[in-house]
Coordinates of C-alpha atoms in Angstrom, one line a residue:
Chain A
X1 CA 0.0 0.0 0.0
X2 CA 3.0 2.1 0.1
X3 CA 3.0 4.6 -2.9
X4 CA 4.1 7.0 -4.4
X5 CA 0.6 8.4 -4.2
X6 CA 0.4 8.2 -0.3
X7 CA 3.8 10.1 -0.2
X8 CA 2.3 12.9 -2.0
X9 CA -0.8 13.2 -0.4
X10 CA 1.1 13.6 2.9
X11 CA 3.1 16.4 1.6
X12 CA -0.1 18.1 0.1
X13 CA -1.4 17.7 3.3
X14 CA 1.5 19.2 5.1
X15 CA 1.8 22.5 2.5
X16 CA -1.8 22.7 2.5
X17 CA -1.7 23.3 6.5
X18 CA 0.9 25.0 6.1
X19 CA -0.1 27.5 3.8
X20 CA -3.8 27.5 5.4
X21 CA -2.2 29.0 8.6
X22 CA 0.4 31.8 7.2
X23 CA -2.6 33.2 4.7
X24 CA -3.4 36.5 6.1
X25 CA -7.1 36.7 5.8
X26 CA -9.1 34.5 7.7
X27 CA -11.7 33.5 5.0
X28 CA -8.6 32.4 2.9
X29 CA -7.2 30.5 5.7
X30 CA -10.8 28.7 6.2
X31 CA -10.7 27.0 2.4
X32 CA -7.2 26.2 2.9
X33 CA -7.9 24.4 5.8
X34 CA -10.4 22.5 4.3
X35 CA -8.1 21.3 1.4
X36 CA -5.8 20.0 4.3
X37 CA -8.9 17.9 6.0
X38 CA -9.9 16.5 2.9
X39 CA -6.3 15.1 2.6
X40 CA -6.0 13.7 5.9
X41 CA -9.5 11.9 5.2
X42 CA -8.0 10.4 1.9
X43 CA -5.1 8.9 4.6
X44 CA -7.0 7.5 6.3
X45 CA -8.7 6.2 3.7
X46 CA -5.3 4.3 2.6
X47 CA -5.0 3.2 6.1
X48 CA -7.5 1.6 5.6
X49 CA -9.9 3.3 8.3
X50 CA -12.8 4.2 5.9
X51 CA -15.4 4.8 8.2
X52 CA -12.9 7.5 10.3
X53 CA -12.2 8.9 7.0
X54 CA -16.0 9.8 5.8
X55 CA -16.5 11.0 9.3
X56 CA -14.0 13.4 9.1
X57 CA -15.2 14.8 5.9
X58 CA -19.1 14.9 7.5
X59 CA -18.1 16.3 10.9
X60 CA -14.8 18.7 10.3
X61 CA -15.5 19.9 6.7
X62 CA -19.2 19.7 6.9
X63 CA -19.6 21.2 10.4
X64 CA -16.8 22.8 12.0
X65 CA -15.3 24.4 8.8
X66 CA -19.3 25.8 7.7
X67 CA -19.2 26.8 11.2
X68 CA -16.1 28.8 11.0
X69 CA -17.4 30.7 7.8
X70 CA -20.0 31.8 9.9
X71 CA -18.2 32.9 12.9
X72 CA -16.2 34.8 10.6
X73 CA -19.1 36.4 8.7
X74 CA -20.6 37.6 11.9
X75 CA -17.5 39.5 13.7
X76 CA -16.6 41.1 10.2
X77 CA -12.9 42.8 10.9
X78 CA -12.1 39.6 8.6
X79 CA -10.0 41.8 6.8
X80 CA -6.3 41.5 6.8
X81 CA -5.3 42.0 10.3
X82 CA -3.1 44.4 11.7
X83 CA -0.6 42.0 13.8
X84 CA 2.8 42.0 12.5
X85 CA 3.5 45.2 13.4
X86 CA 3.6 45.2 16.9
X87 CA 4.4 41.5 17.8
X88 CA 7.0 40.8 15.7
X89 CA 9.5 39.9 17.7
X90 CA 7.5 37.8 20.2
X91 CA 6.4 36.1 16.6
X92 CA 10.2 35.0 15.9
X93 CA 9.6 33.3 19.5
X94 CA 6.7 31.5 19.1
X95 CA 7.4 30.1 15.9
X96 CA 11.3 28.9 17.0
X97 CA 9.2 27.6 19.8
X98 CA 6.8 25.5 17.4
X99 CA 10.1 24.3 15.3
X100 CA 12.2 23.1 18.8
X101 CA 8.3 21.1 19.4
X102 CA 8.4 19.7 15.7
X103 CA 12.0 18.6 15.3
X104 CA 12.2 17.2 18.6
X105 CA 9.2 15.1 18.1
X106 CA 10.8 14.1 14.8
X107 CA 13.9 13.1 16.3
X108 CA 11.7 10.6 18.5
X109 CA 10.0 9.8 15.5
X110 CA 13.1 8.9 13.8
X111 CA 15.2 7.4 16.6
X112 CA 12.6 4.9 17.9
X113 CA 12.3 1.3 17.2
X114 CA 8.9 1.2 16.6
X115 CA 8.3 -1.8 15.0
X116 CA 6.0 -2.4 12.1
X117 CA 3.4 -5.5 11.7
X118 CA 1.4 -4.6 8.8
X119 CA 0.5 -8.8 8.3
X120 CA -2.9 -9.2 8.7
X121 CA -4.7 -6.0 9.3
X122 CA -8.7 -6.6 8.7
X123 CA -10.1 -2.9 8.1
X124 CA -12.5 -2.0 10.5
X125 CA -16.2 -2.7 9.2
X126 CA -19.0 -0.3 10.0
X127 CA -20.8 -3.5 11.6
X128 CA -17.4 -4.0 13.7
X129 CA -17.2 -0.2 15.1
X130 CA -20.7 -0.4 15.7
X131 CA -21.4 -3.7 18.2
X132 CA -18.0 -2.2 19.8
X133 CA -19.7 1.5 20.3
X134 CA -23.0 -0.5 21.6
X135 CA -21.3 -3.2 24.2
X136 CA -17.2 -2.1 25.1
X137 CA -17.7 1.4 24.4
X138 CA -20.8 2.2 26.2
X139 CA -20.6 4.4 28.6
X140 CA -18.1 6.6 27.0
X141 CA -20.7 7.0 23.8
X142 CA -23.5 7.7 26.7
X143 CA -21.1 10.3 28.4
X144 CA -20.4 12.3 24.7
X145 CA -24.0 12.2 23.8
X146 CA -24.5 14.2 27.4
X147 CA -21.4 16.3 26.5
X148 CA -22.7 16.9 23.2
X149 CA -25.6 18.0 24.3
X150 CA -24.2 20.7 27.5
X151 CA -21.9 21.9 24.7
X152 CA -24.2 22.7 22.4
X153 CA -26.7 24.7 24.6
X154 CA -23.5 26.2 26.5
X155 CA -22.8 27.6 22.9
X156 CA -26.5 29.1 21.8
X157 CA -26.5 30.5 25.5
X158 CA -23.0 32.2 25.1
X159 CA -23.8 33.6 21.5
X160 CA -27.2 34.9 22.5
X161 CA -27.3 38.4 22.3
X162 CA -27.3 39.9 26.0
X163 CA -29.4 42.3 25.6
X164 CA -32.5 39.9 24.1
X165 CA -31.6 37.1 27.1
X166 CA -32.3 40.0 29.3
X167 CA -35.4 41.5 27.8
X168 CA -36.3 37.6 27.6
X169 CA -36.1 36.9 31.8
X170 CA -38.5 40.0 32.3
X171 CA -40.8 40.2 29.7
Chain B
X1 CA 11.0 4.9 5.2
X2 CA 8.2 2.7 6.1
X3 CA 5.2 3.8 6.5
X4 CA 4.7 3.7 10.5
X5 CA 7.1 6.2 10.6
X6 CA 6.1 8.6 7.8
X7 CA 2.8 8.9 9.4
X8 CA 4.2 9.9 12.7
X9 CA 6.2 12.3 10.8
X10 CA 3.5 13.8 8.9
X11 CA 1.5 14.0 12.3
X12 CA 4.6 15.7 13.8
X13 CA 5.1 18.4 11.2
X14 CA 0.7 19.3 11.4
X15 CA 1.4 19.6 14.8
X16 CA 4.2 21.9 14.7
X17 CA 2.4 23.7 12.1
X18 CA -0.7 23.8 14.7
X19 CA 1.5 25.3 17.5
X20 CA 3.0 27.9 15.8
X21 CA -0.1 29.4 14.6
X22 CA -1.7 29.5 17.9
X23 CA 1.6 31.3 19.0
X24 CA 1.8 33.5 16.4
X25 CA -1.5 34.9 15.3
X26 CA -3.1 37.1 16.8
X27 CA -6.8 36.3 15.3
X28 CA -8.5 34.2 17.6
X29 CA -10.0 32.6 14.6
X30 CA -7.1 31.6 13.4
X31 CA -5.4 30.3 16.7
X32 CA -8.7 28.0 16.8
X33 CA -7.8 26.7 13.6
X34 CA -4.4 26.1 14.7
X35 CA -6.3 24.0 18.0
X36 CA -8.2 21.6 14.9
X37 CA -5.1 20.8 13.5
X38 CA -3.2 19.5 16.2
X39 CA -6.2 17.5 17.4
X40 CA -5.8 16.0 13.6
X41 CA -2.2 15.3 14.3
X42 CA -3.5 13.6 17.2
X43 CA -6.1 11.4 15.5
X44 CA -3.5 10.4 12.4
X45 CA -1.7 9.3 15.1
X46 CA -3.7 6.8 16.8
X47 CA -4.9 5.5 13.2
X48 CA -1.3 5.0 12.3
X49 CA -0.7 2.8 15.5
X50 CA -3.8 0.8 14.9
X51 CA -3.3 0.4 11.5
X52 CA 0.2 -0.7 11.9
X53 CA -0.3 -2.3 15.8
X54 CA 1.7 -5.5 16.8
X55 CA -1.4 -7.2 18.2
X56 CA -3.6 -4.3 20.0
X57 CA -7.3 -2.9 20.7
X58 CA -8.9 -4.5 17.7
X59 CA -11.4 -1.4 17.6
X60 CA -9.4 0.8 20.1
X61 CA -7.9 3.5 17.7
X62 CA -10.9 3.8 15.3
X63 CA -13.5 4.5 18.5
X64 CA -10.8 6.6 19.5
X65 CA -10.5 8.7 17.0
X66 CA -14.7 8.8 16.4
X67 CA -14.6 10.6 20.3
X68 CA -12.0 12.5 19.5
X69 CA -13.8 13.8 16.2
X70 CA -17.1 14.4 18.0
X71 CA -15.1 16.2 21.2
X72 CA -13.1 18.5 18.5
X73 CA -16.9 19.5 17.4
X74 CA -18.3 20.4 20.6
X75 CA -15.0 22.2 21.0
X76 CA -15.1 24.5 18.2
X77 CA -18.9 25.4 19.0
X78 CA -18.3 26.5 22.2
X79 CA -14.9 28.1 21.1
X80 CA -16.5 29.8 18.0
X81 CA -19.5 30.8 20.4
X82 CA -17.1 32.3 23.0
X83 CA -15.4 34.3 19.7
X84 CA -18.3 35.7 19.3
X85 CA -19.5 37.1 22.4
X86 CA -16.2 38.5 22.9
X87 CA -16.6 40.4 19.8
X88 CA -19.5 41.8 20.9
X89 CA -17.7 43.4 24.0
X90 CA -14.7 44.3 22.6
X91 CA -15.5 44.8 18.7
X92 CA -12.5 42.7 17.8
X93 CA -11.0 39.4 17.5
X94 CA -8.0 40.0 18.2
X95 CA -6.1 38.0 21.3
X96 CA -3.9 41.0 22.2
X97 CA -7.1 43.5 22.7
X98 CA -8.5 40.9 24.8
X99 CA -7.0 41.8 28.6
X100 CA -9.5 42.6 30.9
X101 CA -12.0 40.4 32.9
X102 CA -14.1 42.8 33.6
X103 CA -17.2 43.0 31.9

């Protein structure tokens, strides 16, 4: 299953983040970002996790990124934004702190022995994932459905406009 | 270089690329962005060791990943919600302008 193909959609997927997170407007940024899920979905998909990898499309580039469209749409300053000036040197800091982070996990990466079994890997079946989400994985799916549901009402509750909750409470 | 390793590699670099963005921009939007991808890096890494596992979890990394998909969404709601009532209160998204708790 190694390719040629695999090792180029894991370099598209790296430039694409790459890219997604220097662009300078936001809305930019947004469908770059997207063009980087889609490629980690399609590696999944070669390792052999196809049910992970239509997930990802439904829920981060069907959800979250529609979700930071609108958040950008409704604090409009999207424009380009004013932040090199002031922070540039704290900006050299950060990102010589993000490149210690990266080479020193690829170091690891590099001088471990982790060893490799590829032999007989069955993919995991929608039927499979489901009977372990409905008997092992019980609770924890019961316990995300209840976090699911607190963070979602913590959210309309947040982005509620002040004013209307209060007008609301005394009517 | 087999594959194992390539994934971790690739998972490495998005998370680099992750950290560096929330330290250097200055858009909240943007430094939420940066939060998604490292929680990718974090999912391509559990599907690499599953796919590649001696003799593991036989579901372990895929439910693992699913939670981690569905906590990333409830994440970025309540983030994205928190953006913006901040920008209601302070007309800007920007982390630097953000450094008062009062209301």
């Amino acid at each position: 299953m190694q390719s040629d193909f695999f090792t180029l959609v894991c370099w598209g997927v790296m430039a694409a983040a790459a890219i997604a997170m220097m662009m300078r407007r936001p809305v930019h940024a947004v469908l770059v970002f997207v063009v980087s899920l889609v490629g980690l979905a399609v590696i999944y998909l070669q390792l052999r996790a196809e049910f992970v990898a239509f997930a990802q499309i439904l829920i981060s580039v069907g959800a979250v990124a529609i979700l930071v469209v609108f958040t950008l749409l409704l604090t409009r300053n999207g424009g380009a934004e004013a932040e090199l000036k002031r922070t540039a040197g704290s900006a050299i800091v950060g990102l010589a702190m993000a490149g210690l982070v990266m080479g020193c996990i690829g170091i690891c990466v590099l001088a471990s022995s982790a060893v490799e079994t590829s032999g007989a890997v069955t993919p995991a079946t929608v039927r499979q994932i489901g009977e372990a989400l409905m008997t092992q994985y019980i609770l924890p799916l019961e316990v995300l459905g209840l976090l699911l549901t607190a963070a979602l009402m913590g959210a309309v509750i947040l982005a509620m406009d002040p004013a209307r909750r209060h007008n609301e409470r005394k009517p | 270089m087999n594959p194992l390793t390539q994934c971790l590699l690739v998972s490495g670099a998005l998370f680099g690329i992750g950290l560096a963005a929330i330290l250097v921009r200055r858009n909240a939007i943007m430094a939420l962005l940066g939060l998604e991808l490292m929680l990718n890096a974090g999912s391509l890494n559990f599907i690499a060791f599953w796919r590649f596992r001696p003799d593991a979890e036989p579901m372990g990394g895929v439910v693992f990943v699913l939670f981690a998909l569905a906590i990333a969404a409830a994440e970025a709601a309540v983030g994205l919600a928190l953006i913006v009532a901040i920008y209601r209160h302070f007309h800007s998204t920007n982390l630097d302008e953000m450094d008062r708790l009062k209301g």
